[in-house]
Short mmCIF file of C-alpha atoms in Angstrom, two decimals:
data_model
loop_
_atom_site.label_atom_id
_atom_site.label_comp_id
_atom_site.label_asym_id
_atom_site.label_seq_id
_atom_site.Cartn_x
_atom_site.Cartn_y
_atom_site.Cartn_z
CA UNK A 89 -39.95 1.48 6.14
CA UNK A 90 -39.02 4.47 3.97
CA UNK A 91 -35.77 4.74 5.91
CA UNK A 92 -34.99 1.07 5.26
CA UNK A 93 -35.77 1.47 1.57
CA UNK A 94 -33.47 4.48 1.38
CA UNK A 95 -30.66 2.56 3.07
CA UNK A 96 -31.17 -0.38 0.70
CA UNK A 97 -31.04 1.89 -2.35
CA UNK A 98 -27.94 3.74 -1.14
CA UNK A 99 -26.14 0.47 -0.36
CA UNK A 100 -26.81 -0.95 -3.82
CA UNK A 101 -25.77 2.36 -5.39
CA UNK A 102 -22.53 2.24 -3.39
CA UNK A 103 -21.69 -1.24 -4.69
CA UNK A 104 -22.44 -0.12 -8.27
CA UNK A 105 -20.23 2.97 -7.94
CA UNK A 106 -17.36 0.75 -6.79
CA UNK A 107 -17.69 -1.10 -10.09
CA UNK A 108 -17.79 2.06 -12.19
CA UNK A 109 -14.87 3.86 -10.60
CA UNK A 110 -12.34 1.07 -10.04
CA UNK A 111 -10.10 2.09 -12.98
CA UNK A 112 -6.37 2.89 -12.89
CA UNK A 113 -4.89 6.39 -13.14
CA UNK A 114 -2.25 7.63 -15.57
CA UNK A 115 0.33 10.42 -15.69
CA UNK A 116 3.28 11.69 -17.71
CA UNK A 117 6.00 10.57 -15.31
CA UNK A 118 6.43 6.83 -15.10
CA UNK A 119 6.64 5.49 -11.53
CA UNK A 120 7.65 1.89 -10.89
CA UNK A 121 8.04 2.14 -7.11
CA UNK A 122 6.08 4.15 -4.55
CA UNK A 123 8.00 3.48 -1.34
CA UNK A 124 10.02 5.96 0.71
CA UNK A 125 12.27 4.77 3.55
CA UNK A 126 13.73 7.00 6.28
CA UNK A 127 16.47 5.84 8.67
CA UNK A 128 16.82 8.45 11.43
CA UNK A 129 20.02 8.21 13.48
CA UNK A 130 20.12 10.04 16.83
CA UNK A 131 23.32 11.91 17.64
CA UNK A 132 24.30 13.93 20.70
CA UNK A 133 23.78 17.13 18.70
CA UNK A 134 21.07 16.31 16.18
CA UNK A 135 19.93 13.74 13.65
CA UNK A 136 21.21 12.06 10.51
CA UNK A 137 18.42 11.19 8.08
CA UNK A 138 19.17 8.55 5.46
CA UNK A 139 16.38 8.55 2.91
CA UNK A 140 15.67 6.28 -0.07
CA UNK A 141 13.00 7.26 -2.58
CA UNK A 142 12.15 7.00 -6.29
CA UNK A 143 13.65 9.87 -8.29
CA UNK A 144 10.27 11.06 -9.73
CA UNK A 145 9.27 12.29 -6.26
CA UNK A 146 12.10 14.82 -6.42
CA UNK A 147 11.73 16.14 -9.97
CA UNK A 148 8.29 15.40 -11.47
CA UNK A 149 6.82 18.70 -10.23
CA UNK A 150 9.76 20.72 -11.60
CA UNK A 151 9.01 20.47 -15.32
CA UNK A 152 9.47 23.85 -16.97
CA UNK A 153 7.44 26.02 -19.30
CA UNK A 154 5.67 24.62 -22.36
CA UNK A 155 7.54 25.19 -25.64
CA UNK A 156 6.15 25.82 -29.14
CA UNK A 157 5.73 22.06 -29.66
CA UNK A 158 3.54 21.74 -26.59
CA UNK A 159 6.15 19.99 -24.43
CA UNK A 160 7.55 21.21 -21.10
CA UNK A 161 11.23 21.91 -20.65
CA UNK A 162 13.05 19.17 -18.71
CA UNK A 163 13.06 18.98 -14.94
CA UNK A 164 16.46 19.34 -13.23
CA UNK A 165 18.85 16.43 -13.86
CA UNK A 166 16.60 14.98 -16.56
CA UNK A 167 16.17 15.12 -20.32
CA UNK A 168 13.04 14.70 -22.44
CA UNK A 169 12.58 12.39 -25.42
CA UNK A 170 9.72 11.41 -27.68
CA UNK A 171 9.14 7.67 -27.94
CA UNK A 172 6.17 6.47 -30.01
CA UNK A 173 4.76 10.00 -29.85
CA UNK A 174 4.91 9.97 -26.05
CA UNK A 175 7.04 12.24 -23.89
CA UNK A 176 9.37 10.25 -21.64
CA UNK A 177 11.99 11.38 -19.14
CA UNK A 178 15.57 10.14 -18.83
CA UNK A 179 18.21 10.74 -16.17
CA UNK A 180 20.72 13.35 -17.35
CA UNK A 181 23.88 11.77 -16.02
CA UNK A 182 26.27 14.58 -17.01
CA UNK A 183 24.37 17.08 -14.87
CA UNK A 184 24.54 14.71 -11.91
CA UNK A 185 28.29 14.26 -12.29
CA UNK A 186 28.75 18.01 -12.09
CA UNK A 187 26.61 18.37 -8.97
CA UNK A 188 27.78 16.72 -5.76
CA UNK A 189 24.62 17.48 -3.80
CA UNK A 190 21.96 18.49 -6.36
CA UNK A 191 19.41 15.76 -5.70
CA UNK A 192 20.15 15.92 -1.96
CA UNK A 193 19.27 19.63 -1.96
CA UNK A 194 15.96 18.87 -3.68
CA UNK A 195 15.25 16.26 -0.99
CA UNK A 196 16.19 18.72 1.76
CA UNK A 197 13.84 21.34 0.34
CA UNK A 198 11.04 18.80 0.18
CA UNK A 199 11.43 17.40 3.72
CA UNK A 200 10.23 19.29 6.79
CA UNK A 201 11.67 18.18 10.13
CA UNK A 202 10.81 20.11 13.28
CA UNK A 203 11.87 19.69 16.90
CA UNK A 204 9.45 21.05 19.50
CA UNK A 205 7.59 22.78 16.69
CA UNK A 206 10.66 24.65 15.44
CA UNK A 207 12.79 24.19 12.33
CA UNK A 208 16.40 23.16 12.92
CA UNK A 209 19.54 23.82 10.90
CA UNK A 210 19.92 21.30 8.10
CA UNK A 211 22.49 20.40 5.46
CA UNK A 212 22.50 18.14 2.42
CA UNK A 213 25.46 15.80 2.87
CA UNK A 214 25.21 13.88 -0.40
CA UNK A 215 23.29 11.45 -2.58
CA UNK A 216 23.69 8.15 -4.40
CA UNK A 217 21.69 7.12 -7.44
CA UNK A 218 20.86 3.62 -8.68
CA UNK A 219 19.06 1.99 -11.55
CA UNK A 220 16.20 -0.03 -10.07
CA UNK A 221 17.37 -3.55 -9.37
CA UNK A 222 20.99 -2.53 -8.72
CA UNK A 223 20.53 -0.64 -5.46
CA UNK A 224 22.08 -2.19 -2.32
CA UNK A 225 20.04 -3.22 0.70
CA UNK A 226 18.46 -0.43 2.71
CA UNK A 227 16.68 -2.38 5.46
CA UNK A 228 18.80 -1.23 8.41
CA UNK A 229 20.83 1.77 9.49
CA UNK A 230 24.04 -0.15 8.71
CA UNK A 231 22.77 -0.75 5.17
CA UNK A 232 21.99 2.93 4.75
CA UNK A 233 25.40 4.02 6.03
CA UNK A 234 27.19 1.58 3.72
CA UNK A 235 25.42 3.17 0.76
CA UNK A 236 27.53 6.30 1.36
CA UNK A 237 30.87 4.63 2.06
CA UNK A 238 31.84 4.42 -1.61
CA UNK A 239 31.95 7.06 -4.32
CA UNK A 240 28.87 7.58 -6.53
CA UNK A 241 28.74 5.30 -9.58
CA UNK A 242 27.08 6.43 -12.80
CA UNK A 243 28.13 3.65 -15.19
CA UNK A 244 24.67 2.10 -15.43
CA UNK A 245 23.22 5.45 -16.55
CA UNK A 246 25.50 5.99 -19.54
CA UNK A 247 23.16 4.10 -21.90
CA UNK A 248 20.09 5.99 -20.73
CA UNK A 249 17.74 5.15 -17.85
CA UNK A 250 14.16 6.30 -17.29
CA UNK A 251 13.64 8.60 -14.32
CA UNK A 252 10.89 6.21 -13.21
CA UNK A 253 13.42 3.36 -13.12
CA UNK A 254 15.75 5.25 -10.79
CA UNK A 255 16.18 5.16 -7.01
CA UNK A 256 17.93 7.87 -4.99
CA UNK A 257 19.60 7.62 -1.57
CA UNK A 258 20.04 10.90 0.29
CA UNK A 259 21.89 11.85 3.49
CA UNK A 260 20.63 14.90 5.39
CA UNK A 261 22.10 16.33 8.62
CA UNK A 262 19.89 18.15 11.14
CA UNK A 263 21.75 20.00 13.89
CA UNK A 264 20.46 20.63 17.41
CA UNK A 265 21.94 22.03 20.61
CA UNK A 266 21.18 18.77 22.40
CA UNK A 267 19.91 15.26 21.80
CA UNK A 268 16.47 15.04 20.19
CA UNK A 269 13.75 13.09 21.99
CA UNK A 270 10.72 13.93 19.85
CA UNK A 271 10.38 15.34 16.34
CA UNK A 272 7.86 15.68 13.53
CA UNK A 273 8.53 14.62 9.95
CA UNK A 274 6.52 15.76 6.93
CA UNK A 275 6.99 16.48 3.23
CA UNK A 276 5.92 19.36 1.02
CA UNK A 277 6.59 17.45 -2.21
CA UNK A 278 3.56 17.06 -4.46
CA UNK A 279 4.93 15.59 -7.71
CA UNK A 280 1.55 14.76 -9.27
CA UNK A 281 2.40 11.09 -9.81
CA UNK A 282 -0.08 8.26 -10.40
CA UNK A 283 -1.16 6.61 -7.15
CA UNK A 284 0.97 9.01 -5.12
CA UNK A 285 -1.64 8.94 -2.35
CA UNK A 286 -0.75 5.26 -1.92
CA UNK A 287 2.92 6.06 -1.23
CA UNK A 288 4.25 3.83 1.54
CA UNK A 289 6.45 5.72 4.01
CA UNK A 290 8.56 3.72 6.46
CA UNK A 291 10.34 5.64 9.24
CA UNK A 292 12.90 3.76 11.34
CA UNK A 293 14.07 5.72 14.37
CA UNK A 294 17.37 4.70 16.01
CA UNK A 295 17.70 6.22 19.49
CA UNK A 296 19.76 5.12 22.51
CA UNK A 297 16.63 3.46 23.93
CA UNK A 298 16.16 1.22 20.89
CA UNK A 299 14.67 1.10 17.42
CA UNK A 300 11.09 2.13 16.67
CA UNK A 301 9.34 1.63 13.34
CA UNK A 302 6.64 4.04 12.15
CA UNK A 303 4.43 3.69 9.10
CA UNK A 304 2.41 6.27 7.15
CA UNK A 305 0.71 6.36 3.77
CA UNK A 306 0.52 9.21 1.27
CA UNK A 307 2.69 12.24 0.62
CA UNK A 308 3.37 12.94 4.33
CA UNK A 309 1.63 16.29 4.13
CA UNK A 310 0.42 15.64 7.67
CA UNK A 311 3.42 15.39 10.03
CA UNK A 312 4.30 12.04 11.56
CA UNK A 313 5.27 12.63 15.19
CA UNK A 314 8.16 10.33 16.10
CA UNK A 315 8.81 9.54 19.75
CA UNK A 316 10.54 6.79 21.67
CA UNK A 317 7.18 5.26 22.54
CA UNK A 318 6.64 1.63 21.47
CA UNK A 319 2.88 2.22 21.57
CA UNK A 320 3.06 5.12 19.11
CA UNK A 321 5.09 3.03 16.67
CA UNK A 322 2.72 0.06 16.89
CA UNK A 323 -0.31 2.28 16.33
CA UNK A 324 1.02 3.43 12.94
CA UNK A 325 1.10 -0.17 11.67
CA UNK A 326 -2.35 -0.93 13.12
CA UNK A 327 -3.72 2.10 11.26
CA UNK A 328 -2.15 0.93 8.02
CA UNK A 329 -3.62 -2.54 8.43
CA UNK A 330 -7.08 -1.00 8.89
CA UNK A 331 -6.61 1.29 5.89
CA UNK A 332 -5.39 -1.53 3.69
CA UNK A 333 -8.43 -3.76 4.10
CA UNK A 334 -10.91 -0.86 4.00
CA UNK A 335 -9.36 0.48 0.79
CA UNK A 336 -8.87 -2.96 -0.79
CA UNK A 337 -12.05 -3.37 -2.82
CA UNK A 338 -11.55 -7.10 -3.37
CA UNK A 339 -11.23 -7.77 0.37
CA UNK A 340 -14.27 -5.57 1.13
CA UNK A 341 -16.49 -7.37 -1.39
CA UNK A 342 -15.39 -10.76 -0.06
CA UNK A 343 -16.30 -9.86 3.53
CA UNK A 344 -19.65 -8.36 2.42
CA UNK A 345 -20.56 -11.63 0.66
CA UNK A 346 -19.34 -13.57 3.69
CA UNK A 347 -21.82 -11.68 5.86
CA UNK A 348 -24.53 -11.89 3.21
CA UNK A 349 -24.48 -15.69 3.17
CA UNK A 350 -24.53 -16.20 6.94
CA UNK A 351 -28.14 -16.33 8.06
CA UNK A 352 -27.34 -16.31 11.79
CA UNK A 353 -24.63 -14.98 14.11
CA UNK A 354 -23.01 -18.36 14.84
CA UNK A 355 -22.23 -19.31 11.21
CA UNK A 356 -21.01 -15.75 10.62
CA UNK A 357 -18.55 -16.01 13.51
CA UNK A 358 -17.29 -19.38 12.26
CA UNK A 359 -16.80 -18.07 8.72
CA UNK A 360 -14.96 -14.96 9.87
CA UNK A 361 -12.81 -17.08 12.20
CA UNK A 362 -11.89 -19.47 9.38
CA UNK A 363 -10.99 -16.57 7.11
CA UNK A 364 -8.93 -14.93 9.87
CA UNK A 365 -6.93 -18.07 10.64
CA UNK A 366 -6.22 -18.62 6.95
CA UNK A 367 -4.96 -15.16 6.11
CA UNK A 368 -2.98 -14.82 9.37
CA UNK A 369 -0.95 -17.90 8.41
CA UNK A 370 -0.09 -16.86 4.87
CA UNK A 371 0.50 -13.21 5.73
CA UNK A 372 3.58 -14.36 7.65
CA UNK A 373 4.55 -17.13 5.22
CA UNK A 374 4.27 -14.83 2.21
CA UNK A 375 6.11 -11.97 3.90
CA UNK A 376 9.09 -14.14 4.81
CA UNK A 377 9.33 -15.33 1.21
CA UNK A 378 8.22 -18.96 1.52
CA UNK A 379 6.25 -18.70 -1.72
CA UNK A 380 7.11 -18.95 -5.42
CA UNK A 381 8.97 -15.95 -6.84
CA UNK A 382 7.91 -16.45 -10.47
CA UNK A 383 6.36 -13.45 -12.23
CA UNK A 384 3.03 -15.24 -12.65
CA UNK A 385 2.53 -15.89 -8.93
CA UNK A 386 1.28 -12.47 -7.75
CA UNK A 387 -1.32 -12.07 -10.54
CA UNK A 388 -2.34 -15.70 -9.97
CA UNK A 389 -3.01 -14.98 -6.29
CA UNK A 390 -4.95 -11.84 -7.22
CA UNK A 391 -7.01 -13.85 -9.71
CA UNK A 392 -7.65 -16.44 -7.00
CA UNK A 393 -8.91 -13.69 -4.69
CA UNK A 394 -11.34 -12.56 -7.40
CA UNK A 395 -12.56 -16.15 -7.85
CA UNK A 396 -13.08 -16.40 -4.09
CA UNK A 397 -15.52 -13.48 -4.26
CA UNK A 398 -17.53 -15.31 -6.92
CA UNK A 399 -17.59 -18.42 -4.71
CA UNK A 400 -18.91 -16.66 -1.59
CA UNK A 401 -21.41 -14.73 -3.72
CA UNK A 402 -22.80 -18.03 -5.08
CA UNK A 403 -22.89 -19.58 -1.60
CA UNK A 404 -24.78 -16.52 -0.33
CA UNK A 405 -27.68 -17.06 -2.76
CA UNK A 406 -27.76 -20.88 -2.83
CA UNK A 407 -30.57 -21.10 -0.23
CA UNK A 408 -32.71 -18.89 -2.50
CA UNK A 409 -32.37 -21.17 -5.53
CA UNK A 410 -31.66 -24.65 -4.15
CA UNK A 411 -34.48 -25.93 -1.98
CA UNK A 412 -32.45 -28.93 -0.85
CA UNK A 413 -29.61 -26.77 0.47
CA UNK A 414 -29.21 -27.56 4.16
CA UNK A 415 -27.52 -24.60 5.80
CA UNK A 416 -26.37 -26.36 8.98
CA UNK A 417 -25.23 -29.53 7.23
CA UNK A 418 -23.11 -27.65 4.70
CA UNK A 419 -21.82 -24.96 7.06
CA UNK A 420 -18.61 -26.77 8.00
CA UNK A 421 -17.78 -27.22 4.33
CA UNK A 422 -18.26 -23.49 3.78
CA UNK A 423 -16.15 -22.65 6.85
CA UNK A 424 -13.35 -24.96 5.67
CA UNK A 425 -13.36 -23.48 2.18
CA UNK A 426 -13.46 -19.97 3.68
CA UNK A 427 -10.35 -20.83 5.68
CA UNK A 428 -8.58 -21.97 2.51
CA UNK A 429 -9.67 -18.76 0.79
CA UNK A 430 -8.20 -16.86 3.73
CA UNK A 431 -4.83 -18.35 2.75
CA UNK A 432 -5.14 -16.58 -0.62
CA UNK A 433 -6.10 -13.23 0.90
CA UNK A 434 -3.23 -13.49 3.38
CA UNK A 435 -0.78 -13.75 0.49
CA UNK A 436 -2.34 -10.59 -0.93
CA UNK A 437 -1.78 -8.81 2.39
CA UNK A 438 1.82 -10.04 2.49
CA UNK A 439 2.59 -8.53 -0.93
CA UNK A 440 1.59 -5.11 0.44
CA UNK A 441 3.75 -5.55 3.54
CA UNK A 442 6.74 -6.66 1.47
CA UNK A 443 6.69 -3.27 -0.26
CA UNK A 444 7.45 -1.43 2.96
CA UNK A 445 9.35 -3.90 5.14
CA UNK A 446 12.23 -6.26 4.62
CA UNK A 447 12.84 -9.43 6.60
CA UNK A 448 15.99 -7.89 8.11
CA UNK A 449 14.20 -4.72 9.27
CA UNK A 450 14.31 -4.01 13.03
CA UNK A 451 11.34 -5.05 15.21
CA UNK A 452 9.94 -7.10 12.35
CA UNK A 453 7.56 -9.21 14.47
CA UNK A 454 6.22 -6.15 16.25
CA UNK A 455 5.41 -4.55 12.89
CA UNK A 456 3.99 -7.77 11.43
CA UNK A 457 1.65 -8.44 14.36
CA UNK A 458 0.50 -4.81 14.50
CA UNK A 459 -0.32 -4.80 10.78
CA UNK A 460 -2.28 -8.04 11.15
CA UNK A 461 -4.21 -6.62 14.12
CA UNK A 462 -5.10 -3.63 11.95
CA UNK A 463 -6.37 -5.93 9.21
CA UNK A 464 -8.57 -7.72 11.77
CA UNK A 465 -9.99 -4.46 13.09
CA UNK A 466 -10.73 -3.29 9.55
CA UNK A 467 -12.43 -6.59 8.80
CA UNK A 468 -14.53 -6.23 11.95
CA UNK A 469 -15.65 -2.74 10.88
CA UNK A 470 -16.81 -4.10 7.51
CA UNK A 471 -18.67 -6.96 9.20
CA UNK A 472 -20.42 -4.61 11.65
CA UNK A 473 -21.43 -2.17 8.91
CA UNK A 474 -22.72 -4.94 6.63
CA UNK A 475 -24.66 -6.64 9.45
CA UNK A 476 -26.35 -3.34 10.34
CA UNK A 477 -27.34 -2.56 6.74
CA UNK A 478 -28.62 -6.09 6.06
CA UNK A 479 -30.57 -6.06 9.33
CA UNK A 480 -32.32 -2.81 8.42
CA UNK A 481 -33.18 -4.22 5.00
CA UNK A 482 -34.55 -7.38 6.63
CA UNK A 483 -37.15 -5.23 8.39
CA UNK A 484 -38.79 -4.78 4.99
CA UNK A 485 -39.68 -8.48 4.97
CA UNK A 486 -38.44 -11.81 3.61
CA UNK A 487 -39.04 -10.84 0.00
CA UNK A 488 -36.94 -7.68 0.31
CA UNK A 489 -34.20 -9.65 2.07
CA UNK A 490 -34.07 -12.19 -0.74
CA UNK A 491 -34.02 -9.51 -3.46
CA UNK A 492 -31.28 -7.62 -1.62
CA UNK A 493 -29.18 -10.78 -1.27
CA UNK A 494 -29.46 -11.55 -4.98
CA UNK A 495 -28.67 -7.97 -6.08
CA UNK A 496 -25.65 -7.53 -3.80
CA UNK A 497 -24.24 -10.98 -4.58
CA UNK A 498 -24.79 -10.39 -8.30
CA UNK A 499 -23.00 -7.03 -8.28
CA UNK A 500 -20.07 -8.44 -6.30
CA UNK A 501 -19.81 -11.44 -8.63
CA UNK A 502 -19.92 -9.14 -11.69
CA UNK A 503 -17.05 -7.02 -10.39
CA UNK A 504 -15.06 -10.14 -9.49
CA UNK A 505 -15.69 -11.68 -12.92
CA UNK A 506 -14.17 -8.63 -14.57
CA UNK A 507 -11.14 -8.98 -12.28
CA UNK A 508 -10.77 -12.66 -13.12
CA UNK A 509 -10.45 -11.78 -16.82
CA UNK A 510 -8.14 -8.83 -16.16
CA UNK A 511 -5.89 -10.63 -13.69
CA UNK A 512 -6.02 -13.87 -15.66
CA UNK A 513 -4.48 -12.06 -18.61
CA UNK A 514 -1.69 -10.97 -16.27
CA UNK A 515 -1.04 -14.59 -15.35
CA UNK A 516 -0.89 -15.68 -19.00
CA UNK A 517 1.40 -12.78 -19.89
CA UNK A 518 3.94 -13.89 -17.27
CA UNK A 519 3.95 -17.64 -17.90
#
């Protein structure tokens, strides 16, 4: 019994800590995108790497010494300004015009590519720079190559552009004595940006045997091993699907409440199935763009997800407060509503996938299915963990089970209520 009590206490403490520590981070450098794309072209004597990334990744860690006013000297190819007593960073266009490969060299220094565990000769071939919203497509190798067919344009930077509103394309050449079959890609850049651990890295490998797509999250400090194996490529998207749902607090709380309200295995399976069908449909629909594009839509979906947590939390405790509640009679209603709620969560998943893939990317269905499989596996892990914890608590007796259900549902509903207010303000701000 003491073990069950300890588990119950730790579980409730865990839910409470999620509430306390779900606050956003901040930093000096503004970052409006956190996606890096690598197109790797195989040649008979090496590799061409076309890379697109936000400029802060290349310069944020290169701020200089602090001056007498308490401000650091500018990073390369940037200038500092004070706006409303805050230090902001602008692109220094004159420096870029004088340097034909400056940003490309920074990218080369920050990228580690090894073949058979050994470094290979590398050169920075050039860069292109764009104000966010003006950059050309970069979904395929052809798109990446076209980015370097014309001369660099700096007109949009003459009036001043934030570093955080700037995207850089880089071309790097890695030479080898023969064709490369397997290589490892990693990065030593640690710019200290907000949410940099959530950086989405998409690696598209173009070899004579076909195109493989690899996915990794974070700063790429751990090498991604790229081979011509379809299985290896699929596994990277499955892993990201698992990570996404496990690290998405709103999805976790929803599944916990889903388990909490199912008194037996059969209704639990039906609820999870309804949720799965719903979000599988809209993950694809949302990804391919068959949804509104208005600014209010994304925060509206996120607010709807928060409301769905409140709904399943209420359903979970209804049998404890409503004596006339007939579980079996109302189960199909709950399953149907859960399926509709799954449609909302699927849109949320699709927004994440849109950040790293474009509809014209190679092997799009392979990547889409693998990501969805990962989401399902992550959901299953949450269900299994919650079932185990709730079972152990049930050993304490019916009274303990009821108290646990009320506490967990209440905490989840409290967190979701805060999100409804926060996300609702985002909807109103964009109408």
